[in-house]
Short mmCIF file of C-alpha atoms (C1' of nucleotides) in Angstrom, two decimals:
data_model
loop_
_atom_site.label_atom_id
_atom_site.label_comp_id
_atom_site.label_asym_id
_atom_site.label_seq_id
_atom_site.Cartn_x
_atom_site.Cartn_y
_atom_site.Cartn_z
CA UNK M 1 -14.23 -43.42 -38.12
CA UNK M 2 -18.05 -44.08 -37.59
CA UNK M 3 -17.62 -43.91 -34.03
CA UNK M 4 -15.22 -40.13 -34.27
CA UNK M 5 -18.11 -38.85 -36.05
CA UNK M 6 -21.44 -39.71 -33.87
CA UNK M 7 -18.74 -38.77 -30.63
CA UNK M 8 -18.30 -35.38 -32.40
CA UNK M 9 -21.99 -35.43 -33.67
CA UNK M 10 -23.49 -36.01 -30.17
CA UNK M 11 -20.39 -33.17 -28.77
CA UNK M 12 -21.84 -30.22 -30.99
CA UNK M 13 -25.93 -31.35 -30.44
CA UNK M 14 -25.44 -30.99 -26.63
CA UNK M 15 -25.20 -27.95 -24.89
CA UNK M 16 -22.13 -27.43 -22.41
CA UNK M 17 -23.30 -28.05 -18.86
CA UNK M 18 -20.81 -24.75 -18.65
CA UNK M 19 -21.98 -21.45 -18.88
CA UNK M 20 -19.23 -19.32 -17.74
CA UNK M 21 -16.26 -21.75 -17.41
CA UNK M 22 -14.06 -18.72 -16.59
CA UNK M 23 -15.22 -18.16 -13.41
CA UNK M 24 -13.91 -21.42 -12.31
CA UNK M 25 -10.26 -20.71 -13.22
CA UNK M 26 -7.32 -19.85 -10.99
CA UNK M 27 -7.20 -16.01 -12.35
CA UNK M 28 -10.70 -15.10 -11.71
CA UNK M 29 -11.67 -12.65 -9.04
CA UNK M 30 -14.79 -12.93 -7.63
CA UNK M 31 -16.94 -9.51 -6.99
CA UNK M 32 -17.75 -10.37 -3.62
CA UNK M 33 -15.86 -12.09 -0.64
CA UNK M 34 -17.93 -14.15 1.26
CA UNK M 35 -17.35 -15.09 5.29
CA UNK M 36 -14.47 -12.25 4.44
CA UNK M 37 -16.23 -9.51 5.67
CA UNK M 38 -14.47 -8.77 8.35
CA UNK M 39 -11.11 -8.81 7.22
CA UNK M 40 -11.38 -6.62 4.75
CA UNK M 41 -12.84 -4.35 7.23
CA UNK M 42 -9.45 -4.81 9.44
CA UNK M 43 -7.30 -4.18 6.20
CA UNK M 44 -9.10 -1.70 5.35
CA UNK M 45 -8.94 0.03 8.39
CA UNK M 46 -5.24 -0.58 9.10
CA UNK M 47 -4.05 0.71 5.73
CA UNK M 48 -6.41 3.90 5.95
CA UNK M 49 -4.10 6.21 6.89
CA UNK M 50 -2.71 6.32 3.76
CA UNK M 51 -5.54 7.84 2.44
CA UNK M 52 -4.79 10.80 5.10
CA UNK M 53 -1.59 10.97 3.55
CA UNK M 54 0.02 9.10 6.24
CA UNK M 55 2.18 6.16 6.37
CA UNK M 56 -0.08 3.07 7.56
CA UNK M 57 1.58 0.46 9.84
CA UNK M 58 3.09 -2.95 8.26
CA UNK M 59 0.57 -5.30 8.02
CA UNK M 60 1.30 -9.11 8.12
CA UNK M 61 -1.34 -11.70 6.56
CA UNK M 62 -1.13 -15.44 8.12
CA UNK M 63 -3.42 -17.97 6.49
CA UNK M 64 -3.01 -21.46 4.91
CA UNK M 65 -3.54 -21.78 1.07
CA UNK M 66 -7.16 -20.71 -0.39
CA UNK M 67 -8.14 -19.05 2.40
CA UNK M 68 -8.89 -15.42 0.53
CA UNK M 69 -5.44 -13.56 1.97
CA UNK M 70 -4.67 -12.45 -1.51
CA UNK M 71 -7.82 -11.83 -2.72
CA UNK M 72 -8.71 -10.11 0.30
CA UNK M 73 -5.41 -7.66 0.30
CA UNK M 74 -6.31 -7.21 -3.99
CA UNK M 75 -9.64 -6.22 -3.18
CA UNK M 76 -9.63 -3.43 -0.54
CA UNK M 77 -6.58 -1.89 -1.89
CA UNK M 78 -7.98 -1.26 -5.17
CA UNK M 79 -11.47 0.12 -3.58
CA UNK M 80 -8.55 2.49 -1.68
CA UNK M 81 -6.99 3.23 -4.92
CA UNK M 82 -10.46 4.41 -6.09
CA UNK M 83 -11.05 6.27 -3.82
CA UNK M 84 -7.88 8.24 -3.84
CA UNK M 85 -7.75 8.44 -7.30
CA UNK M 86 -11.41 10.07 -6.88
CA UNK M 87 -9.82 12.33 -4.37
CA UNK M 88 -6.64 12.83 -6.41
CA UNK M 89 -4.61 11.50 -3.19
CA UNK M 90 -1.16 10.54 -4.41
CA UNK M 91 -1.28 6.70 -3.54
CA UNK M 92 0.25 4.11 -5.20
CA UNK M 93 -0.03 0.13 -4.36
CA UNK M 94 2.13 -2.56 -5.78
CA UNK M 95 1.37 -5.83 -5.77
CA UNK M 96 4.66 -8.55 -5.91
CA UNK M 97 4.40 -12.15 -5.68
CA UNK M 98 7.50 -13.10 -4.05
CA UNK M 99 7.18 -16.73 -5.01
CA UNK M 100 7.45 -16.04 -8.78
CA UNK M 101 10.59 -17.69 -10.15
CA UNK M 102 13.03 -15.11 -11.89
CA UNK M 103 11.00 -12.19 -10.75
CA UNK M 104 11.17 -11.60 -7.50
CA UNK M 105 12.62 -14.31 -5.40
CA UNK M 106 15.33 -12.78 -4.04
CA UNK M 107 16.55 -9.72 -3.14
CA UNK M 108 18.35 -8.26 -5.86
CA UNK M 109 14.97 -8.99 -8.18
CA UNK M 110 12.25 -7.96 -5.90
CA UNK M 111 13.93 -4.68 -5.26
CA UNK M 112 14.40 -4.31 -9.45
CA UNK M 113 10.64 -5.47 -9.93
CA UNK M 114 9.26 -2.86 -7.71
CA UNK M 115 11.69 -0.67 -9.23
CA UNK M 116 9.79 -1.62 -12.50
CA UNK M 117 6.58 -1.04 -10.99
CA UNK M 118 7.73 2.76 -11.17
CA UNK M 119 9.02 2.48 -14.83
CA UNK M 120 12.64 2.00 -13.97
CA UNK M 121 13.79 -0.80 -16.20
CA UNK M 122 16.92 -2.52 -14.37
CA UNK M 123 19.01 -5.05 -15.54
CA UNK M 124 18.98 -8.18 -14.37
CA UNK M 125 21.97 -9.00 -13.15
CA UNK M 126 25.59 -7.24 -13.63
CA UNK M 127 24.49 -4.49 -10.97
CA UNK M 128 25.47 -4.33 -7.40
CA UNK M 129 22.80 -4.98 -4.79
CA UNK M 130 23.24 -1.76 -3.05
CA UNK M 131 23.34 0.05 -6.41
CA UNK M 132 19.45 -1.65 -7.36
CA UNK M 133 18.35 -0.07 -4.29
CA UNK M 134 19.80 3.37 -4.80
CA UNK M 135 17.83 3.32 -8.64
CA UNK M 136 14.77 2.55 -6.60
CA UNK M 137 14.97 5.31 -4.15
CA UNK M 138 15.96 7.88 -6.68
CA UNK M 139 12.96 7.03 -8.85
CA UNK M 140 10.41 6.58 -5.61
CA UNK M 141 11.20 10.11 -3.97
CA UNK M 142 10.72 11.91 -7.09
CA UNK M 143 7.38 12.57 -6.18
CA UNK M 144 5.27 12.76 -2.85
CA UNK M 145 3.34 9.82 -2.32
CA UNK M 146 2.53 6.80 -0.34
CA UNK M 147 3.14 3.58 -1.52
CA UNK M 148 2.06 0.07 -0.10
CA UNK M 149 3.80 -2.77 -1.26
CA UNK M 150 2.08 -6.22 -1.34
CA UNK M 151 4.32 -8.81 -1.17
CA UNK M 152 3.23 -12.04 -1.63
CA UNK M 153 4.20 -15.13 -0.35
CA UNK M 154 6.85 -13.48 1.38
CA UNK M 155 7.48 -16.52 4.06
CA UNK M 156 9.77 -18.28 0.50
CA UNK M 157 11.85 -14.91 -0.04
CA UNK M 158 12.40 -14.75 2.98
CA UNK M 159 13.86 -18.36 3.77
CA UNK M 160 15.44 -18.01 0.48
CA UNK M 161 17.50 -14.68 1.41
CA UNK M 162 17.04 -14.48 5.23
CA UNK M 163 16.00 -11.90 7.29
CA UNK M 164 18.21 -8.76 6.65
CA UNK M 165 16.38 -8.17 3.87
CA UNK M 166 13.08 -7.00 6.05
CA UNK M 167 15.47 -4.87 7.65
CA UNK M 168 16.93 -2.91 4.59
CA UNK M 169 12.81 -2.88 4.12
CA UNK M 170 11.75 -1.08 6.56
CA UNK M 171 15.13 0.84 6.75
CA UNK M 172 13.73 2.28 3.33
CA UNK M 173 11.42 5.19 5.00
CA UNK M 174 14.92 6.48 6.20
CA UNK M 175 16.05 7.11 3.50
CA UNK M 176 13.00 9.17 2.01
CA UNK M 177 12.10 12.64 1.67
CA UNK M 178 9.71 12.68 -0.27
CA UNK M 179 7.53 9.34 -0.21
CA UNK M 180 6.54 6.95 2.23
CA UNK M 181 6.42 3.15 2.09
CA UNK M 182 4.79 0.49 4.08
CA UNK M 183 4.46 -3.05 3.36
CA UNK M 184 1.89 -5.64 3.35
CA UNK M 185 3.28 -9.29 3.67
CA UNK M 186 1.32 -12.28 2.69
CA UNK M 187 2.40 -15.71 4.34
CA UNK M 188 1.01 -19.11 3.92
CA UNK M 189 3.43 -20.13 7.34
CA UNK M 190 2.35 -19.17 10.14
CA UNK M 191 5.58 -19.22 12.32
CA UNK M 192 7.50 -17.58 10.14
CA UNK M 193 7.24 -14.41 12.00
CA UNK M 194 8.56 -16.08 15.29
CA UNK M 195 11.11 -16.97 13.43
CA UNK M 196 12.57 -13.57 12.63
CA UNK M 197 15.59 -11.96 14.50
CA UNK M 198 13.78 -9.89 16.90
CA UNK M 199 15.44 -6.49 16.19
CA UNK M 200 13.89 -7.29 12.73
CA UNK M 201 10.38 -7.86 13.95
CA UNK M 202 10.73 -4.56 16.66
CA UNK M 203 11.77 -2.45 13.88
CA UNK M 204 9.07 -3.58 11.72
CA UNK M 205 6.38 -3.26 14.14
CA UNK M 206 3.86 -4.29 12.48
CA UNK M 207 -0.06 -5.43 12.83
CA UNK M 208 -0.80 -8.97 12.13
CA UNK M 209 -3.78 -10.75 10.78
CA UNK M 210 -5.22 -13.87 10.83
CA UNK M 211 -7.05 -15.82 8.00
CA UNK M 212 -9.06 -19.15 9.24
CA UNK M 213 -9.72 -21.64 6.92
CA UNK M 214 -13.10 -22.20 5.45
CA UNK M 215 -15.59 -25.36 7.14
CA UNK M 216 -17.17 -26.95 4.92
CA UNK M 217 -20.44 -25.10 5.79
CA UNK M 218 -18.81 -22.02 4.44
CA UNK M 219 -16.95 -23.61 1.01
CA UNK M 220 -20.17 -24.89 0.41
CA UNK M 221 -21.61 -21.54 0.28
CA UNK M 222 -18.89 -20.54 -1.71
CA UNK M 223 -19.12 -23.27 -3.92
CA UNK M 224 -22.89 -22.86 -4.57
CA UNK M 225 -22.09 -19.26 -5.73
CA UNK M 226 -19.33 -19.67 -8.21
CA UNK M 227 -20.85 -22.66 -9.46
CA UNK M 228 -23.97 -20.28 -10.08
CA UNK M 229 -22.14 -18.66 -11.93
CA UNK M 230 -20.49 -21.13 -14.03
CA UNK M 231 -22.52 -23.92 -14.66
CA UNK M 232 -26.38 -23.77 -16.43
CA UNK M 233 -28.82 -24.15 -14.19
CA UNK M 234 -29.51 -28.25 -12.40
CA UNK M 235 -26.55 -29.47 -14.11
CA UNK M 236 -24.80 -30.56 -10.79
CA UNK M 237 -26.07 -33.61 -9.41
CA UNK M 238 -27.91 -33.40 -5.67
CA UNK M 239 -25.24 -33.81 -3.10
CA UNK M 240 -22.41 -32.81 -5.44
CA UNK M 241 -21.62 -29.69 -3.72
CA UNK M 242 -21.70 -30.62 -0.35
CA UNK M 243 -19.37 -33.62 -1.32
CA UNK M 244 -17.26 -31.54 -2.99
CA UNK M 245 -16.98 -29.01 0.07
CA UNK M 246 -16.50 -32.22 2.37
CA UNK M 247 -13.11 -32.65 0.76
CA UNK M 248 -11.88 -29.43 0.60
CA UNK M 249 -12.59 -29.32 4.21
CA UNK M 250 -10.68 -32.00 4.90
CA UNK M 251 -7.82 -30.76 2.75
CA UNK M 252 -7.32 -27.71 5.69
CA UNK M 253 -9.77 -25.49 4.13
CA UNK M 254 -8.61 -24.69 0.94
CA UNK M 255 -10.91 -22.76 -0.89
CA UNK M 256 -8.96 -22.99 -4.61
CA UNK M 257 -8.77 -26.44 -4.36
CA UNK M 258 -12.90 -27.11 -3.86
CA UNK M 259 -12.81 -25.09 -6.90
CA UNK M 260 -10.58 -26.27 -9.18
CA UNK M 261 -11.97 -29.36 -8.03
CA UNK M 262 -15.19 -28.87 -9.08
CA UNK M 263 -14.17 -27.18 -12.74
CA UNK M 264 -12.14 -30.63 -13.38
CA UNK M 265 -15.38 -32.62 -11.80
CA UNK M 266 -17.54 -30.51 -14.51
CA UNK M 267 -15.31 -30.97 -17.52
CA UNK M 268 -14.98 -34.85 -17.05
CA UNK M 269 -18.40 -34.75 -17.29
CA UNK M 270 -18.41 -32.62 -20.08
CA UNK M 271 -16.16 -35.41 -22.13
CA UNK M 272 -18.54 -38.00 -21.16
CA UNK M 273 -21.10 -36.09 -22.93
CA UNK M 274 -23.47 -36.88 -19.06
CA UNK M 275 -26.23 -34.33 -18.59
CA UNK M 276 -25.07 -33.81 -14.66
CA UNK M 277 -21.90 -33.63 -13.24
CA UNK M 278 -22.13 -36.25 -10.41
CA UNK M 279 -20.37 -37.33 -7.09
CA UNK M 280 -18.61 -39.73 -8.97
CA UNK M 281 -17.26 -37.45 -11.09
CA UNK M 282 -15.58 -35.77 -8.08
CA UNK M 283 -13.53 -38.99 -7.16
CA UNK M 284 -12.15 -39.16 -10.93
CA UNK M 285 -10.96 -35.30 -10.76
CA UNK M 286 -9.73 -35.94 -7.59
CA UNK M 287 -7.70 -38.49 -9.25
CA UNK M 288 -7.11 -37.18 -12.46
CA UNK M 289 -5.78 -33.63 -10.82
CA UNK M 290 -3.16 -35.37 -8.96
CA UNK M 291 -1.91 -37.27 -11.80
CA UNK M 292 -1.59 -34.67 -13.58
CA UNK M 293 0.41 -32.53 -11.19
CA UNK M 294 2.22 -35.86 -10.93
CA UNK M 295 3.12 -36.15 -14.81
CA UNK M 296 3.66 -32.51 -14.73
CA UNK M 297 6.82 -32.40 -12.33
CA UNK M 298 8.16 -35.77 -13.36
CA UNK M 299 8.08 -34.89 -16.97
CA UNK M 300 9.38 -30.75 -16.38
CA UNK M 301 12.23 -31.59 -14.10
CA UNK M 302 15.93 -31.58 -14.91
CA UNK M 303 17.44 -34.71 -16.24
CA UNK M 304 19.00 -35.71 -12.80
CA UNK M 305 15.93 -35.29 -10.80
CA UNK M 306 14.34 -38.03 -13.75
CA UNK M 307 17.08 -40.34 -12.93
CA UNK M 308 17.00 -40.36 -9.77
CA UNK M 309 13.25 -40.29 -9.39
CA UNK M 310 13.83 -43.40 -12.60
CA UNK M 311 16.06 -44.92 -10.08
CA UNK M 312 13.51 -45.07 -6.86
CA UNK M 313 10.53 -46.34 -8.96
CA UNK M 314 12.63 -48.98 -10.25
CA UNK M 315 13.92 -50.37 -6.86
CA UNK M 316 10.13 -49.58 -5.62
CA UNK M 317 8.54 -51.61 -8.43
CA UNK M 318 10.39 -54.62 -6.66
CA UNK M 319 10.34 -53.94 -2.65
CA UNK M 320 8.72 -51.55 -0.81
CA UNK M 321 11.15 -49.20 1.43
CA UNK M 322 13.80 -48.71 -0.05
CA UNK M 323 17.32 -47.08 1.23
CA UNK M 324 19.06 -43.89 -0.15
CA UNK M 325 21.79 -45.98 -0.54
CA UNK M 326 20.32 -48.40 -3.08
CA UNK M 327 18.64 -45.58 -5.29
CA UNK M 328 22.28 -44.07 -5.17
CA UNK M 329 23.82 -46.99 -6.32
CA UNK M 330 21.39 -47.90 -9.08
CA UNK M 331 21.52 -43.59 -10.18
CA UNK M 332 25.38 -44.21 -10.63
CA UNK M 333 25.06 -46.93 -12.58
CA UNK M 334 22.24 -45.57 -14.60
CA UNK M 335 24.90 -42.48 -15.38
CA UNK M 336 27.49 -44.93 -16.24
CA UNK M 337 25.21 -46.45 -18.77
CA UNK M 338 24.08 -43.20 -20.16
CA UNK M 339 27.46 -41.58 -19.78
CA UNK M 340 26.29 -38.88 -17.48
CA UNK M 341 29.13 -37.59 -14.58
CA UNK M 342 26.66 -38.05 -11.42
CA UNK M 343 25.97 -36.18 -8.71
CA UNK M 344 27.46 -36.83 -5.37
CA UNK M 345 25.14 -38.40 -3.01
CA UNK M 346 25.03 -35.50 -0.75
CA UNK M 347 22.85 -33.62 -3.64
CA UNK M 348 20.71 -36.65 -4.41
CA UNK M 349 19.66 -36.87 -0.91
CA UNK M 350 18.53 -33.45 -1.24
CA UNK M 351 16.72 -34.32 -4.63
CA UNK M 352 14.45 -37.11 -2.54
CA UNK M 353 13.69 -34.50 0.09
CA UNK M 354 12.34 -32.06 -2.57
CA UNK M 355 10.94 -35.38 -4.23
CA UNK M 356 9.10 -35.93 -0.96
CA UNK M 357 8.18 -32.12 -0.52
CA UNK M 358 6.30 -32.47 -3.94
CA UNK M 359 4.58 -35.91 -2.87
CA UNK M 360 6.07 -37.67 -5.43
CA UNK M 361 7.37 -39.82 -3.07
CA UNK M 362 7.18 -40.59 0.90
CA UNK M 363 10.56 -40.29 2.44
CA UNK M 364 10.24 -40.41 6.55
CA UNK M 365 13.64 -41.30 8.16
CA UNK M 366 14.29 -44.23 10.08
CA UNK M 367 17.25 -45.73 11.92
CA UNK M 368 17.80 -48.78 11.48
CA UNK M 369 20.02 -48.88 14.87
CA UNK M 370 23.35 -50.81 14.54
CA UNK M 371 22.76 -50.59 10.62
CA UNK M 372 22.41 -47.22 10.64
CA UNK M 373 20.26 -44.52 9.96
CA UNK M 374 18.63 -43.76 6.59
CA UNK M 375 15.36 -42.55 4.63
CA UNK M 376 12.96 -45.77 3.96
CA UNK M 377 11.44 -44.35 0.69
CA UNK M 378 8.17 -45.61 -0.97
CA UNK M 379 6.44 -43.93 -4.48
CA UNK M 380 3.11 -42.46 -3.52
CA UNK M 381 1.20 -43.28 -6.64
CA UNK M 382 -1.48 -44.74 -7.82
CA UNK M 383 -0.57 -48.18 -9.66
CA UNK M 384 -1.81 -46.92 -13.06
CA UNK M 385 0.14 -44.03 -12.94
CA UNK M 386 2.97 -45.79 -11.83
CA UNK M 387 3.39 -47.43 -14.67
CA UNK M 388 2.87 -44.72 -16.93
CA UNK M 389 5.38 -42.23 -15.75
CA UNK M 390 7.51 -45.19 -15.09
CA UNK M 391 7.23 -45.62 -18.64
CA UNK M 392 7.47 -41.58 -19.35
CA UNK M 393 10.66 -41.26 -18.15
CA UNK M 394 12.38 -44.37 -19.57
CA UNK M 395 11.86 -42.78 -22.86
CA UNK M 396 12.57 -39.51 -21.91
CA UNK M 397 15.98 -40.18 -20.65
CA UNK M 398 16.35 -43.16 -23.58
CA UNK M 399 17.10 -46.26 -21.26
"C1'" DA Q 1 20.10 -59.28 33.72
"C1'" DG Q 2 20.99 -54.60 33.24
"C1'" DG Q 3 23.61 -50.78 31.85
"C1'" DT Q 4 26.83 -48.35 28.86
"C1'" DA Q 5 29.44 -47.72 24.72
"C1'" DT Q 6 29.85 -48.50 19.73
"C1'" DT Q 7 28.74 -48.24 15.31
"C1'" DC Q 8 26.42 -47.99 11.07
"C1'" DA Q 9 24.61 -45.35 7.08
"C1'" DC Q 10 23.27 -41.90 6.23
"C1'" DA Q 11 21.06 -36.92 7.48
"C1'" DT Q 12 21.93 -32.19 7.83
"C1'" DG Q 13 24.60 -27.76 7.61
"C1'" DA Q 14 27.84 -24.52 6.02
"C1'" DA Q 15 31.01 -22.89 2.98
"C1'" DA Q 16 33.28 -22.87 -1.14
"C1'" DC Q 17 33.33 -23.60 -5.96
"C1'" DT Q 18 31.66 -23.49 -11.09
"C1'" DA Q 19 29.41 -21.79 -14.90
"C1'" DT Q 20 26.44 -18.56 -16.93
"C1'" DT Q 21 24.57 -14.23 -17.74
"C1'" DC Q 22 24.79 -9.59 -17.59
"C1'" DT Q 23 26.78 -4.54 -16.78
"C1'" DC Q 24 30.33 -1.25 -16.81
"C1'" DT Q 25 34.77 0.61 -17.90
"C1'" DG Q 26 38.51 1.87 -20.31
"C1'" DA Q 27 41.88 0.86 -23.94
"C1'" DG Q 28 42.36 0.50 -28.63
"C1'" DT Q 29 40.42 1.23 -33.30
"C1'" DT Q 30 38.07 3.55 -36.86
"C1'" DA Q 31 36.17 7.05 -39.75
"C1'" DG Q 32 35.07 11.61 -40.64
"C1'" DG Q 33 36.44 16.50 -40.22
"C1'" DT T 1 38.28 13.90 -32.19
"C1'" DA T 2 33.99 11.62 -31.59
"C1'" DA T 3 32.03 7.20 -32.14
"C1'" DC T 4 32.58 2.45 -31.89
"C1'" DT T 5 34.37 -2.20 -30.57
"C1'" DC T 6 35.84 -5.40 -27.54
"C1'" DA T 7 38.17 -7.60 -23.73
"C1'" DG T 8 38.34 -7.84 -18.86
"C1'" DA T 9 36.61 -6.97 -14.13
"C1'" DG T 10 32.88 -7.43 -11.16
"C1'" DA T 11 27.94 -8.97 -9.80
"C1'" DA T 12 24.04 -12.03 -9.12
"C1'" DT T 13 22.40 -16.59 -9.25
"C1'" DA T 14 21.66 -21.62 -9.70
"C1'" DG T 15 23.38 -25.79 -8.92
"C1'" DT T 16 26.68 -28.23 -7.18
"C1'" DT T 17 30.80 -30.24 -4.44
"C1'" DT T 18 33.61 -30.47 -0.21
"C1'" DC T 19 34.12 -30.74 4.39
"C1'" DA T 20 32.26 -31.28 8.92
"C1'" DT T 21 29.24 -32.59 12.21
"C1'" DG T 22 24.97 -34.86 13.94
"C1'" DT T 23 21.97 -38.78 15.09
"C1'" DG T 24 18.64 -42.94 16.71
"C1'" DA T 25 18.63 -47.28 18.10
"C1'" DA T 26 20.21 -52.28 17.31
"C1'" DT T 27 24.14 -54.59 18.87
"C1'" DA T 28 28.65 -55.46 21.37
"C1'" DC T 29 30.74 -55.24 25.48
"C1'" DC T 30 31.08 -54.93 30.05
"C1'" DT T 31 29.64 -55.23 35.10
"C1'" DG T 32 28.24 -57.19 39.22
"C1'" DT T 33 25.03 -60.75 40.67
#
DNA sequence: AGGTATTCACATGAAACTATTCTCTGAGTTAGG
DNA sequence: TAACTCAGAGAATAGTTTCATGTGAATACCTGT
């Protein structure tokens, strides 16, 4: 009780090492682009036309994660859309995030979002595809106008729902008096383009562009500005940033990660009531951000990923490399126990390759020649965690 | 010894199925004129 | 007769199951020496 009260006592008399923790989050968008300069130059010069009240080309964005592709795209079109809306130039610019769960990720959805986007409420399911896309035309002809789409993260849609749909895409313009549509795709995969039917990538014909990733010379700019921003003044200890651009660096680049990063570094600090966040910091939110994302999926997913993610940590606790065959066995009899029908073993094979997508686990295959040929899995965590989410999902599933 | 064929234990792919959610349509029902 | 209700048909989608085919290398099985 004595020691609740000096912890909150010595809380309020210190000032936040924050000042603006805002500008740290995932939402924010910075004024300025650095090292981006010249991209938004190309954008901006590609999608110009439309100003002119012509259709621009397609545009296609490559770039890993955190590289400014989105941000980029967000930022020149709205400078266009001031401008026209200055000008009184009938341009409209829609931005979809084809990622988005239950929004747009697949055909049927990102047709009735954009739809939306021109308030056109459509239901979201009883309708026939081709029916969704007659709505849309009806309500985008109405009026003269150019429209660019942004869709982003269009490499998932696109393995989700295959290729035609770029076709019926671009087929769009044919069917339109009145307006004209082009679209800008955003892709973290940079092959996915090759892997296109070609008559889908001719009649697209499109520009392409490519985002680098950041060095670490260039995040650390970056991070020295936001962190302007956001933290008071010497409250980051000498060496912090650089360290803290060092791993982003190493992580491909990724210029959300050295931030996030650094907000976590800063609010550990923050708990621990220390004057300066320091390098040390940095190697507990490295930590703490994976365990979190960790907890987060074990503790979100559906009961039969739990199991059988229950099942491998069990077998792992005892041996290390351990056969889909074994975590299949001990799932079924985990069902049996809890009454549960399970799943054939075709689907939980498919559960440890999304298990391994996610890093929860590493799942590489390996033959084991006469004896056949199987996945030799092993839990990537730390043993702390381990134990905890071990722990976490024996109650959750009541075993 | 050296070479080929087998064989294991799954991996991987495709298609079909199930269950749920939602729209639309048209028949039947109801209430007011 | 217009308005309303309600069941049934048809869609989209997620999450499976079923069926079929693929696969890497340790062994078994030859072969000729």
């Amino acid at each position: 009780m004595v020691e609740i009260n000096a912890f909150f006592q010595r809380y309020v008399s210190k000032d936040s090492i924050f000042k603006n923790r805002a500008s740290l989050q995932q939402e924010y968008v910075p004024r300025n682009l650095p090292f981006r300069e010249g991209q938004i130059q190309e954008v901006a010069s590609i999608l110009a036309p439309a100003l002119k009240n012509e259709k621009p080309s397609n545009l296609f964005v490559y770039g890993k994660t955190g590289t400014g592709k989105t941000l980029t795209v967000l930022h020149t079109t709205s400078e266009m859309q001031k401008v026209a809306s200055s000008q009184k130039l009938p341009l409209r610019v829609v931005f979809v995030n084809c990622k988005l769960k239950r929004v747009a990720d697949t055909e049927y959805r990102l047709i009735a979002e954009l739809a939306r986007h021109f308030g056109k409420e459509i239901p979201t399911t009883g309708l026939p595809t081709d029916e969704v896309y007659r709505q849309f035309y009806e309500i985008i002809d109405k009026t003269k106008q150019i429209i660019i789409v942004i869709l982003d993260e269009i490499d998932q849609l696109i393995g989700k729902t295959g290729d035609a749909l770029l076709y019926n895409l671009t087929r769009i313009n044919a069917e339109l008096k009145q307006a004209k549509l082009s679209m800008v795709g955003i892709s973290n995969d940079m092959t996915f383009i090759e892997g296109l039917d070609p008559r889908v990538k001719s009649s697209l014909g499109g520009e392409e562009l490519l985002f680098p990733p950041y060095d670490a010379e260039q995040l650390e700019k970056i991070l020295t500005e936001r962190s302007e921003l956001a933290f008071i003044q010497n409250s980051l200890e000498e060496g912090f940033i650089q360290k803290c651009a060092g791993i982003a660096a190493r992580d491909h680049g990724d210029a959300r990660r050295a931030i996030e990063l650094m907000r976590v570094a800063g609010e550990i600090a923050e708990r621990k009531l220390s004057i300066k966040v320091s390098i040390s910091h940095l190697d507990e939110a490295e930590r703490m951000i994976d365990r979190h994302r960790i907890i987060d999926i074990a503790s979100t997913q559906p009961m039969q990923y739990q199991l059988v993610l229950y099942a491998t940590m069990t077998l792992c606790e005892r041996k290390k490399g351990v056969f889909t065959g074994e975590i299949y066995g001990l799932y079924a009899r985990l069902c049996q126990q809890l009454s549960v029908r399970p799943l054939t073993q075709r689907r939980v094979a498919d559960i440890l390759t999304e298990d391994d997508m996610l890093g929860l686990i590493s799942a590489p295959i390996v033959s084991k020649g006469r004896y056949g040929r199987t996945r030799e899995i092993t839990v990537s965590m730390q043993e702390n965690d381990f134990l905890s989410i071990s722990l976490l999902l024996r109650e959750g599933l009541g075993l």
